[in-house]
Amino acid sequence: MDAVTDALDPALDPAYDPAPMREQYHTSELTERDLAAHPMEQFALWFKEAAGHGAIHEPNAMVVATASPKGRPSARTVLLKHFDARGFVFYTNYDSRKGTELAANPHASLLFPWHPIARQVVVTGRVTRVGRDETAAYFRTRPHGSRLGAWASTQSAPIGSRAELLARYEELAARYPEGTDVPVPPHWGGYLVAPDTVEFWQGHENRLHDRLRYVHEADGDGTAGWRVERLAP
């Protein structure tokens, strides 16, 4: 099959038209008095509930959106690997598309889509690399095969075939058999998203959702604090 196909209209099954697909959410009201003082504390509360809900597969899965210096966006799903008072941490290949975009435009948005409980968390913030010690500590916790995969894949770059990727992996598996130490790739590591805004979205009937957003801002005395605002659904 040629890499480039003719520009023909695709054959679409009308039975799967998304227009009539909808669901009514039956949940409890989310009010300002329900919120913790700090957004990361509130996130910890919601994350605990999401992680304990059997219908949510990979509650730490989040969509990371980045943009090029020209404003062209891209998005992908990655796994949250740590969070604390600083913000949210994930790991990836620095030479990937998201890595090169973050190098030029160090801002991102995160989306946690917890559909079974009609909740979302939406984050915007500035992105920095975590220290190499923090990256190395996490890398050592990864399964052996995942550590090899970080070396084998030139993430986001074109590749000739899957066989090429597997051959590279097998070369690495022979060099670093199970039980041996796999060094951290220099092109691989963590990013910290320090939030500027964190929105907690709770779905309701008739699309009258609750949207409460923490906004980070400086107080009059120069100290930083958080303001909560309600957004129209």
C-alpha positions as MATLAB code, in Angstrom:
seq = 'MDAVTDALDPALDPAYDPAPMREQYHTSELTERDLAAHPMEQFALWFKEAAGHGAIHEPNAMVVATASPKGRPSARTVLLKHFDARGFVFYTNYDSRKGTELAANPHASLLFPWHPIARQVVVTGRVTRVGRDETAAYFRTRPHGSRLGAWASTQSAPIGSRAELLARYEELAARYPEGTDVPVPPHWGGYLVAPDTVEFWQGHENRLHDRLRYVHEADGDGTAGWRVERLAP';
ca = [
       0.000    0.000    0.000;
       1.314    3.428   -0.889;
       2.121    5.773    1.985;
      -0.104    8.428    0.413;
      -3.687    7.468   -0.482;
      -6.129    9.151   -2.804;
      -8.225   11.917   -1.264;
     -11.557   10.054   -1.360;
     -14.513   10.554    0.922;
     -14.382    7.802    3.573;
     -17.211    5.295    3.911;
     -19.004    6.134    7.179;
     -21.719    4.083    8.863;
     -24.674    6.419    9.673;
     -25.677    4.126   12.529;
     -22.752    5.542   14.496;
     -23.588    9.222   14.076;
     -22.413   10.833   17.344;
     -25.016   13.648   17.281;
     -27.730   11.757   19.236;
     -25.296   10.212   21.720;
     -25.794   11.811   25.124;
     -26.049   10.951   28.789;
     -27.621   12.636   31.802;
     -25.283   12.887   34.796;
     -26.850   12.299   38.223;
     -24.354   13.534   40.793;
     -24.040   15.698   43.894;
     -23.587   19.448   43.729;
     -20.032   20.803   43.982;
     -19.914   24.059   45.932;
     -17.160   26.458   46.887;
     -17.398   25.425   50.529;
     -16.640   21.827   49.499;
     -13.195   22.737   48.215;
      -9.879   22.418   50.029;
      -7.772   25.551   50.480;
      -5.115   24.384   47.998;
      -5.838   22.853   44.572;
      -3.315   20.044   45.030;
      -5.061   19.048   48.244;
      -8.383   19.027   46.394;
      -6.806   17.018   43.575;
      -5.544   14.463   46.102;
      -9.082   14.018   47.424;
     -10.589   13.525   43.977;
      -7.719   11.322   42.807;
      -8.228    9.025   45.792;
     -11.902    8.655   44.872;
     -11.080    8.021   41.212;
      -8.408    5.455   42.095;
     -10.861    3.626   44.349;
     -13.601    3.465   41.702;
     -13.512    0.111   39.947;
     -14.893    1.447   36.659;
     -12.049    3.905   36.105;
      -9.198    2.222   34.282;
      -5.872    3.953   34.868;
      -7.067    6.944   36.905;
      -3.609    8.459   36.445;
      -4.070    8.629   32.662;
      -4.167   12.239   31.532;
      -4.209   14.092   28.235;
      -1.211   16.400   27.891;
      -1.639   19.237   25.397;
       1.335   21.281   24.196;
       1.841   23.802   21.418;
       4.612   24.845   19.073;
       5.958   28.413   19.101;
       3.598   29.084   16.169;
       0.619   27.963   18.236;
       0.032   24.594   16.570;
      -1.344   22.302   19.289;
      -0.804   18.602   19.853;
      -2.206   16.253   22.477;
      -1.587   12.741   23.713;
      -2.358   10.541   26.721;
       0.418    9.963   29.241;
       0.487    8.648   32.807;
       0.805   10.866   35.854;
       3.614    9.442   37.976;
       3.760   11.816   40.926;
       2.016   14.826   42.390;
       2.729   16.991   45.408;
       2.496   20.646   46.443;
       4.668   21.609   43.456;
       2.299   20.153   40.854;
       2.132   17.180   38.483;
       5.020   15.022   37.204;
       5.190   12.803   34.124;
       8.074   11.189   32.235;
       8.836   11.010   28.532;
      11.454   11.235   25.795;
      12.851   14.774   25.645;
      13.242   14.423   21.866;
       9.575   13.520   21.315;
       7.138   16.008   19.830;
       5.915   17.078   23.265;
       9.507   17.381   24.438;
      10.584   19.627   21.575;
       7.432   21.721   21.914;
       7.961   22.141   25.652;
      11.570   23.165   25.073;
      10.367   26.020   22.863;
       7.083   26.804   24.626;
       7.194   25.603   28.260;
       3.460   25.635   28.944;
       0.976   22.757   28.925;
      -2.562   21.746   29.761;
      -3.534   18.510   31.489;
      -6.924   16.808   31.408;
      -7.982   13.951   33.686;
     -11.135   12.443   32.078;
     -12.855   10.457   34.824;
     -16.015    9.750   32.834;
     -17.554    6.988   35.023;
     -17.943    9.461   37.898;
     -18.774   12.442   35.633;
     -15.687   14.348   36.694;
     -12.822   16.079   34.972;
      -9.805   17.992   36.241;
      -8.266   20.522   33.842;
      -4.863   22.048   34.583;
      -2.851   24.779   32.899;
       0.663   25.610   33.977;
       4.324   26.192   33.318;
       6.534   23.176   32.665;
      10.112   22.512   33.792;
      12.274   19.415   33.800;
      12.676   17.648   37.122;
      16.196   17.001   38.422;
      18.184   14.038   37.154;
      18.230   12.482   40.643;
      14.430   12.501   40.706;
      14.332   11.051   37.193;
      16.843    8.316   38.077;
      14.917    7.382   41.222;
      11.724    6.915   39.225;
      13.484    5.139   36.328;
      14.729    2.447   38.719;
      11.126    1.647   39.701;
      10.069    0.908   36.117;
       9.784   -2.699   34.904;
      12.914   -3.927   33.162;
      11.200   -4.022   29.772;
       9.970   -0.447   30.126;
      13.510    0.714   30.868;
      14.718   -0.981   27.697;
      11.834    0.544   25.770;
      12.936    4.033   26.770;
      16.211    3.348   24.954;
      14.721    1.451   22.011;
      12.200    4.051   20.862;
      13.131    7.309   19.177;
       9.725    8.594   20.181;
       7.743   10.582   17.575;
      10.360   10.022   14.852;
       9.338    8.119   11.681;
      10.352    4.443   11.713;
      10.506    1.975    8.842;
       8.656   -0.907   10.477;
       7.707   -2.526   13.754;
      10.357   -5.166   13.047;
      12.974   -2.434   13.182;
      11.753   -1.364   16.604;
      11.691   -4.935   17.925;
      15.180   -5.609   16.606;
      16.472   -2.582   18.484;
      14.735   -3.801   21.637;
      16.247   -7.277   21.309;
      19.724   -5.779   20.930;
      19.219   -3.902   24.173;
      17.770   -6.963   25.931;
      20.923   -8.880   25.040;
      23.124   -6.044   26.312;
      21.120   -5.561   29.511;
      19.557   -8.909   30.496;
      16.962   -9.153   33.247;
      18.500   -8.356   36.611;
      21.172   -5.980   35.290;
      21.186   -2.233   35.764;
      19.832   -0.230   32.832;
      21.205    3.327   32.808;
      18.832    6.256   32.451;
      18.808    7.499   28.842;
      20.152   11.059   28.608;
      17.243   11.943   26.327;
      14.604   10.732   28.795;
      13.271   12.250   32.002;
      10.562   13.965   33.961;
       8.554   17.132   33.592;
       6.872   19.085   36.357;
       3.707   20.995   35.505;
       3.385   23.776   38.100;
      -0.268   24.838   37.889;
      -1.495   28.348   37.186;
      -5.105   27.155   37.122;
      -6.803   23.930   38.231;
     -10.453   23.397   37.302;
     -12.662   20.801   38.991;
     -15.588   19.836   36.751;
     -18.578   17.915   38.049;
     -21.194   16.841   35.534;
     -24.932   17.397   36.166;
     -28.288   16.940   34.468;
     -29.226   19.216   31.571;
     -25.594   20.178   31.095;
     -25.745   22.466   34.154;
     -22.333   21.336   35.307;
     -20.324   22.701   38.236;
     -16.982   24.180   37.206;
     -14.842   25.560   40.015;
     -11.405   26.850   39.065;
      -8.469   27.751   41.288;
      -6.426   30.648   39.888;
      -2.896   31.318   41.126;
      -2.201   34.997   41.636;
       0.001   37.344   43.649;
      -1.476   39.100   46.659;
      -0.937   42.774   47.364;
       2.039   42.052   49.609;
       3.777   40.068   46.878;
       2.937   36.623   48.231;
       1.159   34.098   46.018;
      -2.230   32.658   46.758;
      -5.203   30.913   45.189;
      -8.533   32.418   44.201;
     -11.558   30.243   43.353;
     -13.977   31.250   40.625;
     -17.067   29.552   39.250;
     -17.332   29.137   35.484;
     -20.512   28.812   33.469;
     -20.911   25.310   32.043;
];
